[in-house]
Coordinates of C-alpha atoms in Angstrom, one line a residue:
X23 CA 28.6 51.5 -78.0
X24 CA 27.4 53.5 -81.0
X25 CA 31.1 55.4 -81.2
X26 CA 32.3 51.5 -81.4
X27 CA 29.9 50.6 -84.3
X28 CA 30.5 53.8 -86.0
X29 CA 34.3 52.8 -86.1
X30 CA 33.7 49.6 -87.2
X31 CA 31.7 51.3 -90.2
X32 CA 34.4 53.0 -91.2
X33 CA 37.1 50.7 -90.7
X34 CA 35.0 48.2 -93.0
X35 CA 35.1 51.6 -95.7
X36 CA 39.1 51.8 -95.2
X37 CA 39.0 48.0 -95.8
X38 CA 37.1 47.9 -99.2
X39 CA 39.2 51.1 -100.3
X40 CA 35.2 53.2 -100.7
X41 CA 37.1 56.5 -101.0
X42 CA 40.3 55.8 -102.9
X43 CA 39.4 52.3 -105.1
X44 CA 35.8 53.3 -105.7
X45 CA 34.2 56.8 -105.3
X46 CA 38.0 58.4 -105.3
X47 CA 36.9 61.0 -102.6
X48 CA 36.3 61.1 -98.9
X49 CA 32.9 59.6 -98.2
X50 CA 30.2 61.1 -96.0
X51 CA 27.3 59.7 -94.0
X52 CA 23.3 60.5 -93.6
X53 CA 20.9 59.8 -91.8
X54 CA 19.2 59.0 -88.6
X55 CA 18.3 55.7 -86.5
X56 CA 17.5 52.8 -88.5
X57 CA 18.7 54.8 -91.5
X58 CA 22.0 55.7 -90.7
X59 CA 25.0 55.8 -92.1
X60 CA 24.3 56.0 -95.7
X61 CA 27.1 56.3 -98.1
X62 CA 26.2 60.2 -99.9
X63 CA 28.3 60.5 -102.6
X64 CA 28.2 63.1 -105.6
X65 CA 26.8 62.6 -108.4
X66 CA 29.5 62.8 -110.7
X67 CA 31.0 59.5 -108.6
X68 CA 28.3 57.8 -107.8
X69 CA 28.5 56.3 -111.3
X70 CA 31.1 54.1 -110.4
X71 CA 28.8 52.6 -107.4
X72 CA 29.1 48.5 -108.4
X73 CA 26.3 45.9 -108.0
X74 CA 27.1 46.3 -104.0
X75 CA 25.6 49.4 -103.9
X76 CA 21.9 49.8 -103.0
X77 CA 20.5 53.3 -104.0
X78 CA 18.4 54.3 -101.4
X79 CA 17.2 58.0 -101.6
X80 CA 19.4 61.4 -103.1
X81 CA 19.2 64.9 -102.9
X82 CA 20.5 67.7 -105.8
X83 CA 23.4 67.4 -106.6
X84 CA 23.8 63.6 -104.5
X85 CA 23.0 60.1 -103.7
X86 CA 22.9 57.8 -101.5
X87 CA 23.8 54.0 -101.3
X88 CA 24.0 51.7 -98.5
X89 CA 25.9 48.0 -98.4
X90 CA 25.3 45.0 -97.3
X91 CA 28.0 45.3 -95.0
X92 CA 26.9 48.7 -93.5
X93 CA 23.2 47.4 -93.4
X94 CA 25.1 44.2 -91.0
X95 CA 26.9 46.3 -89.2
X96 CA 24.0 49.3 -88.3
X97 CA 21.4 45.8 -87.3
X98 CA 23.8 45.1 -84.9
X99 CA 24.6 48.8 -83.5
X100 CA 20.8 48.8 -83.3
X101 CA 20.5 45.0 -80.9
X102 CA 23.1 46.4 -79.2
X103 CA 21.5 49.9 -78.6
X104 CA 18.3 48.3 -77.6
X105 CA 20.1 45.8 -75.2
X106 CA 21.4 48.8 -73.7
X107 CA 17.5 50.2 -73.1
X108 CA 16.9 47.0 -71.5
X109 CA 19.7 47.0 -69.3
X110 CA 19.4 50.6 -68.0
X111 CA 15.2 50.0 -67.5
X112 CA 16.0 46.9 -65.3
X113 CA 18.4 49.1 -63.2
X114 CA 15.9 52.0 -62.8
X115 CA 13.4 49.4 -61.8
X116 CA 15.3 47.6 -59.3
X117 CA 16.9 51.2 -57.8
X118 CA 13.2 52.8 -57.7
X119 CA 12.3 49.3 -55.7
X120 CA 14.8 50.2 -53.3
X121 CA 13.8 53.4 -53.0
X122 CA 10.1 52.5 -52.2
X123 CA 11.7 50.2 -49.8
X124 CA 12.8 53.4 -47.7
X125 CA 10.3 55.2 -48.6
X126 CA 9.3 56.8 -44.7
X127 CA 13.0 57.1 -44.3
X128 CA 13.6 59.5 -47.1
X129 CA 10.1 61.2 -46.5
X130 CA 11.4 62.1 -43.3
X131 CA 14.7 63.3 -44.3
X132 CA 13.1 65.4 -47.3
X133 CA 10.6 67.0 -44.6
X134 CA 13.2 67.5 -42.3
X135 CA 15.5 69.5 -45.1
X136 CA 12.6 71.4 -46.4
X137 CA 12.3 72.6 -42.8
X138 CA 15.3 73.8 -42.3
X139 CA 15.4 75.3 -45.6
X140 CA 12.7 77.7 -44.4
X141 CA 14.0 78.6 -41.2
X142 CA 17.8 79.3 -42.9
X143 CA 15.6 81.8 -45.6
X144 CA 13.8 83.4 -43.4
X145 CA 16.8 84.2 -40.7
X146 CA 18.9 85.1 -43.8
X147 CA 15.8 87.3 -44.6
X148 CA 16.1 88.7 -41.1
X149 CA 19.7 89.5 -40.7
X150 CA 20.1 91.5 -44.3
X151 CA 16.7 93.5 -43.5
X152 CA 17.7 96.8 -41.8
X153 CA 14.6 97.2 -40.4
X154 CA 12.6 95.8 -37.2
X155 CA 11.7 92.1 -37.9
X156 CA 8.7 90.3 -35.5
X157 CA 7.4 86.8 -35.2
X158 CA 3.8 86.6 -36.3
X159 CA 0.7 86.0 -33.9
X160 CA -1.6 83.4 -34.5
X161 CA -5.5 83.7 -32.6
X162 CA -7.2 80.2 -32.7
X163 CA -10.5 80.0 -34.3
X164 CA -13.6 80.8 -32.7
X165 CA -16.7 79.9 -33.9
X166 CA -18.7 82.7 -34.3
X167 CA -16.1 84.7 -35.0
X168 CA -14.5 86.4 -38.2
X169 CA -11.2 86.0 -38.8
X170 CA -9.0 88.8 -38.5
X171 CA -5.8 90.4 -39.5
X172 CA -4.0 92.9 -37.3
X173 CA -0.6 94.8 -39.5
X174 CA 0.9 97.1 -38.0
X175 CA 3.8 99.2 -39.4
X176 CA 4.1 96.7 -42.3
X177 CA 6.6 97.2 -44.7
X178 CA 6.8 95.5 -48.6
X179 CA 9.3 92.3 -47.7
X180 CA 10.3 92.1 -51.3
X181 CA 12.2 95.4 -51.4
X182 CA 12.2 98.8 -49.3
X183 CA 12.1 102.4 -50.7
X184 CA 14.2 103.0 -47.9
X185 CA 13.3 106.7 -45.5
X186 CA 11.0 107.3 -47.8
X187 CA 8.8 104.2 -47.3
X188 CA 6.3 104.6 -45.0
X189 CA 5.2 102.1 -43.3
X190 CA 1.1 100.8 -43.3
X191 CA -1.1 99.7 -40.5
X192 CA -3.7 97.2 -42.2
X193 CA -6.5 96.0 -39.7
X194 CA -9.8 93.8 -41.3
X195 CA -12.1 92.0 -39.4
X196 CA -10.3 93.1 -36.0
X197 CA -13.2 93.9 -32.5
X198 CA -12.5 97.2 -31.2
X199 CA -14.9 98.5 -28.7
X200 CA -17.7 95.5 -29.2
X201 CA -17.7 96.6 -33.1
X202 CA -16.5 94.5 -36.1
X203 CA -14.4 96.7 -38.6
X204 CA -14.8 95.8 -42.0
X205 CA -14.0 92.5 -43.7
X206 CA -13.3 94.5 -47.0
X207 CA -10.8 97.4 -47.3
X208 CA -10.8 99.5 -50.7
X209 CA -7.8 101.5 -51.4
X210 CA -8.1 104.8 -53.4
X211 CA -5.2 107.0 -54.4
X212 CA -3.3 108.7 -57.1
X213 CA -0.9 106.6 -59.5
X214 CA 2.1 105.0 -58.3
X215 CA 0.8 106.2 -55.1
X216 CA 1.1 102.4 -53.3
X217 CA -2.0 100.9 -54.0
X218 CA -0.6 97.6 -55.6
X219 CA 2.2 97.8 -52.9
X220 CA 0.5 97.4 -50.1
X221 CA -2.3 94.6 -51.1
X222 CA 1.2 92.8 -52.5
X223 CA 2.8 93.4 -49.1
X224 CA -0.4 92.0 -46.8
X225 CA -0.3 88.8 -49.6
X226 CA 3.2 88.1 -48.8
X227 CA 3.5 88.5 -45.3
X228 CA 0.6 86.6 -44.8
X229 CA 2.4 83.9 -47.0
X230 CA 5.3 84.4 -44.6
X231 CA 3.4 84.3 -41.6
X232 CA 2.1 81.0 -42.5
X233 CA 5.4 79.5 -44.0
X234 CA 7.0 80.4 -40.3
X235 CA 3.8 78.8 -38.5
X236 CA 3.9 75.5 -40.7
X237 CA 7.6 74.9 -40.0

């Protein structure tokens, strides 16, 4: 629509001769939404602007005039643009209505692809990893009881240092021999030594773990 009106702008310019009869150079146009398409002209020509031109602003050097033609022609661009608006929210409305209409059926499609999203990543995950991969283990809640987590020969999912990686048994909270071992581990060691690497590596396969277990 507003490559139509713009057309018709111009042709209407070709008609009344603006850059031959009148300014005697090509014209250009400024400006932005109910502004637009202001006629800027140099200085030196805009002095042969008639009583059809309409000075409405100029910068050094040029000015810039408007019509009452152009000033027709940009009030109907703009109807048009905003009957256009109009159009396009009914049809949102009416395909959003729809969409609630279904709503359960695309829920359940969504859930469905989300599930199988996770299951595809995590057997790609397991096919490229060269190393020995285990479903996790989940002990139901006991009241009385502190929760527990039991790693053993964990490795960093997000990337291996390959034979020189060695793998880390993490145990919190786990009964051995009627005792409780501690709910708090603190890691000590030199830098670059693994510290961060293995509290990132119990974070993520605990996210993992639970990512498998929800889906």
């Amino acid at each position: 629509m507003e490559k139509f009106q713009k057309a018709d702008i111009k042709k209407e310019s070709s008609k009344s001769n603006l850059s031959v009869s009148v300014f005697n150079l090509y014209v250009t146009y400024f400006g932005s939404d109910k502004k637009r398409y202001q006629l800027e002209v140099p200085d030196a020509a805009s002095k042969r602007a008639g009583d059809g031109y309409e000075l409405q602003n100029q910068r050094k050097g040029f000015k810039r005039f408007t019509t009452y033609r152009t000033k027709e022609l940009l009030e109907k661009m703009i109807s048009y643009e905003q009957e256009k608006i109009d159009v396009l929210k009914d049809l949102r409305e009416r395909v959003f209505s729809r969409f609630c209409d279904k709503f359960e059926e695309w829920n359940n499609a969504i859930q469905c692809l989300a599930t199988l999203d996770v299951f595809m990543s995590l057997a790609e995950y397991c096919r490229c990893e060269e190393e020995v991969m285990c479903i996790p283990k989940f002990i139901p809640a006991i009241v009385g009881k502190k929760p527990l987590v039991e790693l053993i020969e964990g490795r960093y999912p997000c990337g291996s240092g390959g034979e020189s990686f060695i793998p880390n048994d993490t145990i919190i909270g786990k009964e051995e021999d009627g005792t409780w071992n501690s709910s708090l581990i603190l890691v000590t060691g030199p830098n670059m030594g693994g510290k961060s690497t293995l509290m990132r590596q119990l974070g993520i396969i605990s996210v993992m773990a639970h990512v498998l277990r929800l889906g």
